[in-house]
CSV table of C-alpha atoms in Angstrom, one decimal:
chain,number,residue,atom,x,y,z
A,1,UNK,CA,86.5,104.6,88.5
A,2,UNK,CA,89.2,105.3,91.1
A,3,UNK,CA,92.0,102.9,91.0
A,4,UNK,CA,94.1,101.5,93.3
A,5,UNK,CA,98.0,101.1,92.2
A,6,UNK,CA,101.4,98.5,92.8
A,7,UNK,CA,104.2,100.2,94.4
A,8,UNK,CA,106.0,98.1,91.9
A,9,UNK,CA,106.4,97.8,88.2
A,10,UNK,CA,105.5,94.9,86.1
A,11,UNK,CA,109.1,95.2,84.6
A,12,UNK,CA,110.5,94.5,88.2
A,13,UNK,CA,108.3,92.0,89.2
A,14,UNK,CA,109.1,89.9,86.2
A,15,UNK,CA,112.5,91.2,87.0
A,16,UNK,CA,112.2,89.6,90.8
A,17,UNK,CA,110.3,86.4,89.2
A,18,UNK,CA,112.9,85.1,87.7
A,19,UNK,CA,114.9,84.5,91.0
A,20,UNK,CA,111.9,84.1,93.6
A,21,UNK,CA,108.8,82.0,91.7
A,22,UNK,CA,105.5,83.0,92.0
A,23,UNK,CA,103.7,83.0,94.3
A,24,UNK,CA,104.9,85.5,96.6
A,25,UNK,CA,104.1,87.8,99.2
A,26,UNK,CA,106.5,91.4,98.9
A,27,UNK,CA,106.6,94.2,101.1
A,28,UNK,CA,106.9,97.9,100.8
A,29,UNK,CA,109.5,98.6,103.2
A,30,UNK,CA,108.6,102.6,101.9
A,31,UNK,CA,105.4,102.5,103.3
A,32,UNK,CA,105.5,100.7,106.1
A,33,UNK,CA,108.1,103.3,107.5
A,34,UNK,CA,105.9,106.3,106.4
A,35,UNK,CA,102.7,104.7,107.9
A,36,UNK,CA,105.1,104.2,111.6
A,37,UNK,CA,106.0,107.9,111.0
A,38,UNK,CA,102.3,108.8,110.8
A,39,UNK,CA,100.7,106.9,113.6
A,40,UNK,CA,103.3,108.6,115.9
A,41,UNK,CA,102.8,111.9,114.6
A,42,UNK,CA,99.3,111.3,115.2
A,43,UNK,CA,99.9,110.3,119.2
A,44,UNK,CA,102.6,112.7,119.1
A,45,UNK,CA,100.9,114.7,122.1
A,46,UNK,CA,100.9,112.2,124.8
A,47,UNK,CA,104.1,111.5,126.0
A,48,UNK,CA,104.0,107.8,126.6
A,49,UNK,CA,102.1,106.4,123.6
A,50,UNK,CA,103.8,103.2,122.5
A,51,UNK,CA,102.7,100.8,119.1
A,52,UNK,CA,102.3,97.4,120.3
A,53,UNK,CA,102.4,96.1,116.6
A,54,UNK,CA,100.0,93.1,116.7
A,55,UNK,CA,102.4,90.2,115.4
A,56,UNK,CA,99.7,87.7,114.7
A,57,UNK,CA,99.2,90.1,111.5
A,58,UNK,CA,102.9,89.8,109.9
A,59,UNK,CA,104.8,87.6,111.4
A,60,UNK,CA,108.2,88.3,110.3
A,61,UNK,CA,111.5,88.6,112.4
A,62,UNK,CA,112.5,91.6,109.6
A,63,UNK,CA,109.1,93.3,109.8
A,64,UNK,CA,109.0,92.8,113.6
A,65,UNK,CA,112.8,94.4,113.8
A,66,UNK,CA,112.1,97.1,111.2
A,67,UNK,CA,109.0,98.1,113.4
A,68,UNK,CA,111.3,97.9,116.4
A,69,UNK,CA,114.3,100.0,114.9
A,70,UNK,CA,110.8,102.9,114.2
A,71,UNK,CA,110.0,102.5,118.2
A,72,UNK,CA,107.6,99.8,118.5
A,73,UNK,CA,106.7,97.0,120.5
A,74,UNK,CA,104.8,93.9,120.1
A,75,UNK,CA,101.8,92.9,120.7
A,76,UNK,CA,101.7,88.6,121.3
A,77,UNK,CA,99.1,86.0,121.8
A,78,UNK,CA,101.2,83.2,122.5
A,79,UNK,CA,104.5,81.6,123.8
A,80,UNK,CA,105.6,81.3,120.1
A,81,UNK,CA,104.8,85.0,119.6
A,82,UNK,CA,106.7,85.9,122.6
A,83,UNK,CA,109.7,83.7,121.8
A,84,UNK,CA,109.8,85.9,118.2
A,85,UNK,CA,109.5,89.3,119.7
A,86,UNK,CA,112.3,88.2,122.0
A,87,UNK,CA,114.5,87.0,119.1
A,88,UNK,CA,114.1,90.4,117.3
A,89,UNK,CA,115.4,92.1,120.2
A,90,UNK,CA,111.8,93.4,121.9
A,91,UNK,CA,111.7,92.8,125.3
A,92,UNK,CA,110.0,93.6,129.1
A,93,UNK,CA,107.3,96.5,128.4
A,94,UNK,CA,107.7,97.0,125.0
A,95,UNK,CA,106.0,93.6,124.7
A,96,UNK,CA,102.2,92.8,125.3
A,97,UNK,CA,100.9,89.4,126.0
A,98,UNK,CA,97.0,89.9,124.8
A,99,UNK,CA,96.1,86.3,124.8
A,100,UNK,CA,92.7,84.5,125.8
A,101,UNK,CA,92.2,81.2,127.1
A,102,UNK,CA,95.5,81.6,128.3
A,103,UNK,CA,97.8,77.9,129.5
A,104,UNK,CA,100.0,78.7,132.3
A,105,UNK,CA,103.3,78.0,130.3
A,106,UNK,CA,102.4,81.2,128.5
A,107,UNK,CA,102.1,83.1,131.4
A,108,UNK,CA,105.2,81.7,132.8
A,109,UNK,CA,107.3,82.7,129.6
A,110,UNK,CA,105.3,86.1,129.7
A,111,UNK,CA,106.5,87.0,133.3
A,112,UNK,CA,110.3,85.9,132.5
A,113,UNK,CA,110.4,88.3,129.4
A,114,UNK,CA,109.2,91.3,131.7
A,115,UNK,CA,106.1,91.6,129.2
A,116,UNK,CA,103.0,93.2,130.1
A,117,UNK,CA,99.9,90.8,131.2
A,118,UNK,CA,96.2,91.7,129.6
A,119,UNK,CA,94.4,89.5,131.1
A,120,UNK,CA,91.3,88.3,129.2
A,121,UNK,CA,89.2,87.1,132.4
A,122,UNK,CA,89.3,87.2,136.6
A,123,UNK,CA,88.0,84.1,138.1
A,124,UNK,CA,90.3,81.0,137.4
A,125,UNK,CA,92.0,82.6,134.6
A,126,UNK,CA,93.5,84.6,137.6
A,127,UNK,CA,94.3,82.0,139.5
A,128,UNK,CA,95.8,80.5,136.9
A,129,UNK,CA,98.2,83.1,136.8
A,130,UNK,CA,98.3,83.0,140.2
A,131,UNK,CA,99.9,79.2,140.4
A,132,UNK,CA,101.7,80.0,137.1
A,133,UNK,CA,103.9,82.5,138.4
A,134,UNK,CA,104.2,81.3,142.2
A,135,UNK,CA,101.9,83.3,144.2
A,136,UNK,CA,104.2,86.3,142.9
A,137,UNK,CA,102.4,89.0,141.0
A,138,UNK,CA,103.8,91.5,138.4
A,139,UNK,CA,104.4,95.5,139.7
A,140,UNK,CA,101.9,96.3,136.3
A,141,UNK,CA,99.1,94.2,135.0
A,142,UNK,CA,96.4,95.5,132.3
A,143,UNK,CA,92.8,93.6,131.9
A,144,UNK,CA,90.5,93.2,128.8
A,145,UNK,CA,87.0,95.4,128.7
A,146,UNK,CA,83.6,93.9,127.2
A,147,UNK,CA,81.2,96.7,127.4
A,148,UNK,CA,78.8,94.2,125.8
A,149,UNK,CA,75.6,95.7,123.9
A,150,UNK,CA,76.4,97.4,120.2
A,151,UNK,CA,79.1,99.9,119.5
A,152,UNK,CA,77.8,102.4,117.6
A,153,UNK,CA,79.9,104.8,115.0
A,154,UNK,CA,78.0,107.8,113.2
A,155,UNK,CA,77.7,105.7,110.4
A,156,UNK,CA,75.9,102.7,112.8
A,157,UNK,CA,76.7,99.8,114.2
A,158,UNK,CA,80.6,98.7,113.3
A,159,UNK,CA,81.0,96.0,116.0
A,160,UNK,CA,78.9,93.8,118.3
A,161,UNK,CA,81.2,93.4,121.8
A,162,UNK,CA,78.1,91.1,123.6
A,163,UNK,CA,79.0,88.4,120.3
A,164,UNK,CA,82.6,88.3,121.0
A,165,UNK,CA,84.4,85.9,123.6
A,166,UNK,CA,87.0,88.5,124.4
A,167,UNK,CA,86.7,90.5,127.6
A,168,UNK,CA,85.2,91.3,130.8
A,169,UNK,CA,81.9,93.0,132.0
A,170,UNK,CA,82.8,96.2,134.1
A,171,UNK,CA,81.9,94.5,137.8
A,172,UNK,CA,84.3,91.6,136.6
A,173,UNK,CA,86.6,94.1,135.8
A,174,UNK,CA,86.1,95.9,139.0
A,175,UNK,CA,86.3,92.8,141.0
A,176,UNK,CA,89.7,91.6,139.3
A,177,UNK,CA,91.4,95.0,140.1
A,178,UNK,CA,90.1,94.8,143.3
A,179,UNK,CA,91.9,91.5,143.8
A,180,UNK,CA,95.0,92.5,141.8
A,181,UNK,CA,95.1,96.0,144.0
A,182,UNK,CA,94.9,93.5,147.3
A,183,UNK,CA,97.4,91.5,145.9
A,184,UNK,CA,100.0,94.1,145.7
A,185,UNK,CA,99.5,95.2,142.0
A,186,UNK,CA,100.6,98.7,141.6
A,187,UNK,CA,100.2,100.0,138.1
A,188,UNK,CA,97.1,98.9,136.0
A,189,UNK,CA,96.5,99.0,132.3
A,190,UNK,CA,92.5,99.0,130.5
A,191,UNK,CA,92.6,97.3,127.2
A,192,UNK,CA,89.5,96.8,124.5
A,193,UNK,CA,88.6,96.1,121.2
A,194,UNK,CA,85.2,96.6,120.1
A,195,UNK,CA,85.3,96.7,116.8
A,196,UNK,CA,87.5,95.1,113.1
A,197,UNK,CA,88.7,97.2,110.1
A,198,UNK,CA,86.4,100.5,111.5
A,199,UNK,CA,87.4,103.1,109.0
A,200,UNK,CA,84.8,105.5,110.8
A,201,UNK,CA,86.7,108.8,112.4
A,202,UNK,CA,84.8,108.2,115.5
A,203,UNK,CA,86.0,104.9,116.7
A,204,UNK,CA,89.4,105.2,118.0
A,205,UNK,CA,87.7,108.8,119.6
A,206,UNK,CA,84.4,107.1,121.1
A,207,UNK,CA,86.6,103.8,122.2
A,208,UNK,CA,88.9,106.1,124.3
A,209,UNK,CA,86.4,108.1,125.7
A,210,UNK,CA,84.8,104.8,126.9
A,211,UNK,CA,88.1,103.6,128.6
A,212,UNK,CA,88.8,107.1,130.2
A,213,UNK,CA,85.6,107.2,131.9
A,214,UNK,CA,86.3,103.8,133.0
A,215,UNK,CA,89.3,105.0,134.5
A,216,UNK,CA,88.5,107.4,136.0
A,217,UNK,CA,85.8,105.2,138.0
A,218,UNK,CA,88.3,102.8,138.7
A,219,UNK,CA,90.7,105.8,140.2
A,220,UNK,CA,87.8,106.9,142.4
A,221,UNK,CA,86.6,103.8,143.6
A,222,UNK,CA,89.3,101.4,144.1
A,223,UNK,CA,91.8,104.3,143.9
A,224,UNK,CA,94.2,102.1,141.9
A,225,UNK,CA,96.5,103.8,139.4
A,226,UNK,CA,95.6,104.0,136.0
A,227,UNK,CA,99.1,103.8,134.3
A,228,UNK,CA,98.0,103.3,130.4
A,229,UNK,CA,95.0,102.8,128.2
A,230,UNK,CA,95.5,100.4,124.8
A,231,UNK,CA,93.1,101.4,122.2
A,232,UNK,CA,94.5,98.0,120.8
A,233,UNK,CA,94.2,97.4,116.7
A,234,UNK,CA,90.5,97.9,114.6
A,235,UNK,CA,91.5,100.9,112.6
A,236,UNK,CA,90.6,99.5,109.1
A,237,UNK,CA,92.3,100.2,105.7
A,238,UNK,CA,90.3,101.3,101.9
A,239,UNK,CA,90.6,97.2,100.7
A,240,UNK,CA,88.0,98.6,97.8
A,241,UNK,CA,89.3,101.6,95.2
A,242,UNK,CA,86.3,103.9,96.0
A,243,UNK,CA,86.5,103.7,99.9
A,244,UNK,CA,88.1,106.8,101.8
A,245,UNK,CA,91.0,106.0,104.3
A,246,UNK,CA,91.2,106.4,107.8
A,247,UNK,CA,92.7,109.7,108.5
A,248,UNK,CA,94.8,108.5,111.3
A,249,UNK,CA,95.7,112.0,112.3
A,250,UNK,CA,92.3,113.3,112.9
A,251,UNK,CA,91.6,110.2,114.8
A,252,UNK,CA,94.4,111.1,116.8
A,253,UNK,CA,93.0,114.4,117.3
A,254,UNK,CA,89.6,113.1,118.6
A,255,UNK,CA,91.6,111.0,120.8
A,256,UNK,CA,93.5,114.2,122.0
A,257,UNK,CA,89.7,115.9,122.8
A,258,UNK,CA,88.4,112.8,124.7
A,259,UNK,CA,91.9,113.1,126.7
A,260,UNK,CA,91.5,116.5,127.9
A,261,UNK,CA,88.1,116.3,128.5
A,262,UNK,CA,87.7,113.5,130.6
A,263,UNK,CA,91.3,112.6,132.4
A,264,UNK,CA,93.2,116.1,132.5
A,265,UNK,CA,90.2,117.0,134.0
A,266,UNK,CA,90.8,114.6,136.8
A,267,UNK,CA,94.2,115.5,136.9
A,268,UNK,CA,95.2,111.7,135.7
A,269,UNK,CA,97.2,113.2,132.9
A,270,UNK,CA,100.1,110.8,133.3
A,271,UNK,CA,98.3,107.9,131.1
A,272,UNK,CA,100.0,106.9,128.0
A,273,UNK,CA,97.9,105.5,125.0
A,274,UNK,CA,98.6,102.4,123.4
A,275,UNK,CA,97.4,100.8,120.3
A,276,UNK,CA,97.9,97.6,118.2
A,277,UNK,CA,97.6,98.5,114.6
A,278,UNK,CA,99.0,95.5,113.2
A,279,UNK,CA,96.2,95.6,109.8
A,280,UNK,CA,96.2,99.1,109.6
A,281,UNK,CA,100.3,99.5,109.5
A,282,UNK,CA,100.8,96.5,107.2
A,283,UNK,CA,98.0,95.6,105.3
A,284,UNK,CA,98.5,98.2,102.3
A,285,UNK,CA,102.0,97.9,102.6
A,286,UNK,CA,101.8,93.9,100.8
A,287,UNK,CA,100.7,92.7,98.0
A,288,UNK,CA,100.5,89.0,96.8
A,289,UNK,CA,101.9,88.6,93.1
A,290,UNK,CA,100.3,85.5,91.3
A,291,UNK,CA,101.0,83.9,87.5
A,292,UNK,CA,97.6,83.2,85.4
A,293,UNK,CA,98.0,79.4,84.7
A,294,UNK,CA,95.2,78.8,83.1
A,295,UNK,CA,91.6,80.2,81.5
A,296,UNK,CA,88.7,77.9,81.9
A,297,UNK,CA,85.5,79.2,80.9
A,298,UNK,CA,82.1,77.3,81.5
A,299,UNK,CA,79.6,78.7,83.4
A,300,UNK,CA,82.3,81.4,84.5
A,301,UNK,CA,85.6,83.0,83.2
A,302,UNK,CA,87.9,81.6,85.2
A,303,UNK,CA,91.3,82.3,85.6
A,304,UNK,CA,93.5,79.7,87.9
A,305,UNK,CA,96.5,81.3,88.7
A,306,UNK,CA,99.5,79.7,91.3
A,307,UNK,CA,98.4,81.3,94.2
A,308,UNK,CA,95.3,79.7,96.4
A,309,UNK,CA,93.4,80.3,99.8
A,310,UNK,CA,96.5,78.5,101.4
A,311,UNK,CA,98.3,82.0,100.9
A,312,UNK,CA,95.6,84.3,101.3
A,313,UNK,CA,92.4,82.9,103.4
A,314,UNK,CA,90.5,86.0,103.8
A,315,UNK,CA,88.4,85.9,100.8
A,316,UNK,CA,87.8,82.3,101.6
A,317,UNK,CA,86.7,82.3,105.0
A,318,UNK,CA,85.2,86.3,105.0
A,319,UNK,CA,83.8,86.8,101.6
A,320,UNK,CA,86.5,89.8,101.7
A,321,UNK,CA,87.5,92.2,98.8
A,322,UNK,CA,91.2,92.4,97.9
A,323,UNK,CA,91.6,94.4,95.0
A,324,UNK,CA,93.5,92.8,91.9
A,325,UNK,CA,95.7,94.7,89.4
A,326,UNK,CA,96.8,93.0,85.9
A,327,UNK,CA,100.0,94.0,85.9
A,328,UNK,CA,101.0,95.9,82.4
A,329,UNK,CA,97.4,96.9,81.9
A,330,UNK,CA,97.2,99.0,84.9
A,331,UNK,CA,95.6,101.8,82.3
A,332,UNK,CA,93.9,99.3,80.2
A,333,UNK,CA,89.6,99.5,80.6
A,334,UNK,CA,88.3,96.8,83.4
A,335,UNK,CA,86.1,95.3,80.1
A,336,UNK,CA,86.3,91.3,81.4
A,337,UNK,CA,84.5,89.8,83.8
A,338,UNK,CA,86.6,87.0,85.3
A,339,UNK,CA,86.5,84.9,88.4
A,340,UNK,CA,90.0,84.3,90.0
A,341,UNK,CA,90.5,81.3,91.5
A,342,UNK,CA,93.3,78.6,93.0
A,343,UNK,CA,93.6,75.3,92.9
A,344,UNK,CA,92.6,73.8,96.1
A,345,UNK,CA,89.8,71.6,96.0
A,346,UNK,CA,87.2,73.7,97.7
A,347,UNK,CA,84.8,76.3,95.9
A,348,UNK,CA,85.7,79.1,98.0
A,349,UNK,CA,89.3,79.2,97.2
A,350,UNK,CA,88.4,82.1,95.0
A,351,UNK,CA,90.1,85.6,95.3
A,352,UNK,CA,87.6,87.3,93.3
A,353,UNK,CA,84.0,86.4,91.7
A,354,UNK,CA,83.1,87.8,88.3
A,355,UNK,CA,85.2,90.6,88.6
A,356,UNK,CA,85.5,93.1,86.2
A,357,UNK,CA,89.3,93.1,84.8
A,358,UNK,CA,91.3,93.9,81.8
A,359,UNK,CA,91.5,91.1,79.1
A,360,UNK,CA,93.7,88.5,80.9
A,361,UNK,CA,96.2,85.9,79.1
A,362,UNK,CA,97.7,82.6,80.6
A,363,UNK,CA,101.1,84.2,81.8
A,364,UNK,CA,99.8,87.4,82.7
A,365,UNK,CA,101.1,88.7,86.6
A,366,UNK,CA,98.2,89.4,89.1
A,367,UNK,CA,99.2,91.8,91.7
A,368,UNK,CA,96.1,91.3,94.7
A,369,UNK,CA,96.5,94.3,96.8
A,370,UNK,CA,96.5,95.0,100.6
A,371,UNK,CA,97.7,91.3,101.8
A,372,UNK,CA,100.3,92.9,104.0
A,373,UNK,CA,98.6,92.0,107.4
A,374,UNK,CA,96.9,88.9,107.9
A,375,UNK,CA,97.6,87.0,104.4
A,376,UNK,CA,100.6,85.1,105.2
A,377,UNK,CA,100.4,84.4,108.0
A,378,UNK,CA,96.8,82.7,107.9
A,379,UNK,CA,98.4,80.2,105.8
A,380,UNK,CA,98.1,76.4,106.1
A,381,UNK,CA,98.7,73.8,104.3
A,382,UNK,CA,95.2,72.0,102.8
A,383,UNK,CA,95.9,70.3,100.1
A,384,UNK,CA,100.1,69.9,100.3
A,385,UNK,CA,99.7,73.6,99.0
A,386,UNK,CA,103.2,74.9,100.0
A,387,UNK,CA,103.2,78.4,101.8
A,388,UNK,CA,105.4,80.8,99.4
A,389,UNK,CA,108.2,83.1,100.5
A,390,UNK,CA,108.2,86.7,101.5
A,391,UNK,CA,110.5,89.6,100.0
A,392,UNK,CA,110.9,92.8,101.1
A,393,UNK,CA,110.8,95.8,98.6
A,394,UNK,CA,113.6,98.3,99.6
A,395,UNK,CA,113.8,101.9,98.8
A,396,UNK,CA,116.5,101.4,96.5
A,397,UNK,CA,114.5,98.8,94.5
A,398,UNK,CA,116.6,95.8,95.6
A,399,UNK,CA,114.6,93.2,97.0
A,400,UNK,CA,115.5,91.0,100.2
A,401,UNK,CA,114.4,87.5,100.6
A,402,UNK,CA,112.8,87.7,104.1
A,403,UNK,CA,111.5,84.1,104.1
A,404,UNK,CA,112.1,81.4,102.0
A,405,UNK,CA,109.0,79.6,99.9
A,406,UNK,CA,108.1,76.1,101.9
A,407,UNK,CA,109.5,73.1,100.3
A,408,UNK,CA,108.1,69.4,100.4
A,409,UNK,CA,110.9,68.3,103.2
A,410,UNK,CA,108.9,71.3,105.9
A,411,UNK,CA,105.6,69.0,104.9
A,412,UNK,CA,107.0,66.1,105.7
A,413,UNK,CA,109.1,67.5,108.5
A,414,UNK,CA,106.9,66.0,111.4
A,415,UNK,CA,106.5,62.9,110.4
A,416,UNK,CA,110.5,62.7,111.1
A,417,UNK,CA,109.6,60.3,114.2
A,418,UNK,CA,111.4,57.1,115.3
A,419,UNK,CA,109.8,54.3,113.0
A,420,UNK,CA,107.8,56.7,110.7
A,421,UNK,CA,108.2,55.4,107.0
A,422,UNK,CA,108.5,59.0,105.7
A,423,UNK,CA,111.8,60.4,107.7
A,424,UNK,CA,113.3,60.0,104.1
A,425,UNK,CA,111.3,62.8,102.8
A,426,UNK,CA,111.8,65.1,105.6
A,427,UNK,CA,115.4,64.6,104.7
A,428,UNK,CA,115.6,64.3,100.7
A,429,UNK,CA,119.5,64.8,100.7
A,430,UNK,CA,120.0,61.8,102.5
């Protein structure tokens, strides 16, 4: 069986325990630089192409200025997004505000960081950008494409654009550009998203080639300026040992060929690509490292460990794989059958169900792979389960403390109100 492997040690990880407790969330700053390196390699032909790294999947001021320092932007859905990428020094177009069911105030903050604009609708979202920024439009504004119907890969249907909220149809579309274009817009941006964690070859390629054709309507009939496409995230990641990678380089490639063949041909060769690969750059690149605190074994072996759904939902709420290794028996046969679980009190606060696994004793240091995007930061708090801290893994081996684990005083933090009985446990060193 193919096997899927820490980029740490047990040795080190007990090492790091005994400063930062379990459970934790640690980052291979290693990978996440090659992964940068290959994503722009892949884009290397067209001039403009930009990373808009999705921040919703890691958000975390080092990550977000480590991903800056390699060239990339960020991609936000709200105010609070946008107030982070500003902090860690991103700002005008090298941020993206790809929101839906926007409030003004976001467009507002939006506008005064110079970000870019997707809008998500016309109609009164538009005019709510209209009155949010004063009857004064940006130079560039992108929209949001719902081609509705199936999207189809050569292995089927991967995504289902008529279920999804996010979007318009193409004679919205039209009409908003038409407005924006009367309005005094100059530069405009096509944005979709038709599909999640598509390890398919062909959906980057067939995406594009949608969007270009697009364009190039959009050119002829409104003759507007097409100044970038944004492919925006869905590339997926092998969660499972014995699934096959994206090859982000031929994707890049069939990108290339849609290119040529459908906007050099129309002499619109100016427009730069964009994309939002927040699971795809961070995902493998994070692991969640978890004790064993017990062994329970009734109708299942079960192993509770410190860790719960708080600090990784995705199994809980998507039935999704994350792979687990038992750390020191990396080589050992997977002869167990074990169900993994927390401690919350709901039944689906389980990271695995009767999965095969090397014998496992109380103690023992679980290492669940691929939690990099989307695992922290889908935290909450059910329970007064505490969200743990975040270390980054340098190349050196030394480990940075990138956020520190929650404490009891951030639970009680916002009861801190005039006359609340609990101020004194937002504030225990009083």
């Amino acid at each position: 069986m193919l096997k899927k492997h820490p980029f740490i040690t047990k040795d080190e990880l007990e090492r790091i325990t005994k400063k930062y407790p379990t459970p934790f969330h640690i980052y291979d700053e290693a990978e996440i630089v090659r992964r940068v390196r290959l994503l722009q390699k892949a884009f290397s032909w067209n001039p403009g192409f930009r990373e808009f790294f999705a921040i919703k999947a890691t958000p975390n001021p080092t990550i977000i200025k480590l991903l800056r320092d390699l060239g990339c932007g960020c991609d936000c859905a709200t105010a609070t997004e946008l107030v982070l990428a500003d902090a860690c020094g991103v700002t005008g177009s090298n941020i993206m505000l790809s929101s839906n069911d926007t409030p003004p105030e976001d467009f507002k903050r939006a506008a005064a960081q110079g970000a870019i604009i997707n809008l998500d609708a016309g109609g009164d979202m538009l005019d709510t950008l209209d009155v949010a920024l004063g009857g004064v439009l940006p130079d560039s504004i992108c929209a949001r494409f719902n081609p509705g119907g199936t999207f189809e890969s050569t292995n089927g249907i991967i995504g289902n654009p008529a279920d999804a909220k996010f979007g318009m149809t193409e004679a919205q579309l039209f009409e908003t550009f038409r407005v924006l274009r009367d309005r005094g817009v100059k530069v405009f941006g096509l944005h979709a998203f038709l599909a999640s964690n598509a390890r398919e070859q062909d959906y980057y390629p067939k995406l594009a080639r949608i969007l270009f054709e697009l364009a190039v309507r959009l050119h002829r009939e409104l003759g507007i300026h097409i100044g970038f496409v944004d492919l925006s995230g869905g590339i997926g990641v092998a969660y499972r040992p014995e699934e096959a990678s994206a090859d982000v380089c031929a994707i890049g490639e069939g990108v290339r060929r849609a290119y040529e063949e459908v906007l050099v041909s129309e002499n619109m060769d100016d427009v730069a690509i964009y994309s939002e690969l927040g699971r795809w750059l961070l995902a493998p690149a994070g692991g969640l490292v978890t004790r064993v605190l017990h062994e329970k074994v009734t109708y299942h072996d079960y192993l509770g460990v410190d860790a719960c759904a708080a600090n990784l939902m995705r199994p809980a709420i998507y039935d999704a794989y994350h792979h687990i290794t038992v750390m020191g028996s990396e080589d050992v046969p997977a002869d167990h059958v074990y169900s993994v679980v927390g401690g919350l009190c709901e039944n689906n606060d389980q990271f695995a169900r009767d999965r095969a696994l090397p014998k496992v004793h109380v103690g023992d240091l679980l290492f669940i792979h691929d939690t990099g995007a989307h695992g922290f930061s889908m935290g909450y708090n059910y329970n007064g389960k505490l969200r743990s801290a975040e270390l980054l893994y340098h190349e050196d081996k030394t480990v940075e403390l990138i956020r520190r684990a929650e404490t009891m005083a951030d639970y009680f933090a916002t009861f801190d109100y005039p006359g609340s009985p609990f101020s004194d446990l937002a504030h225990p060193e009083a």
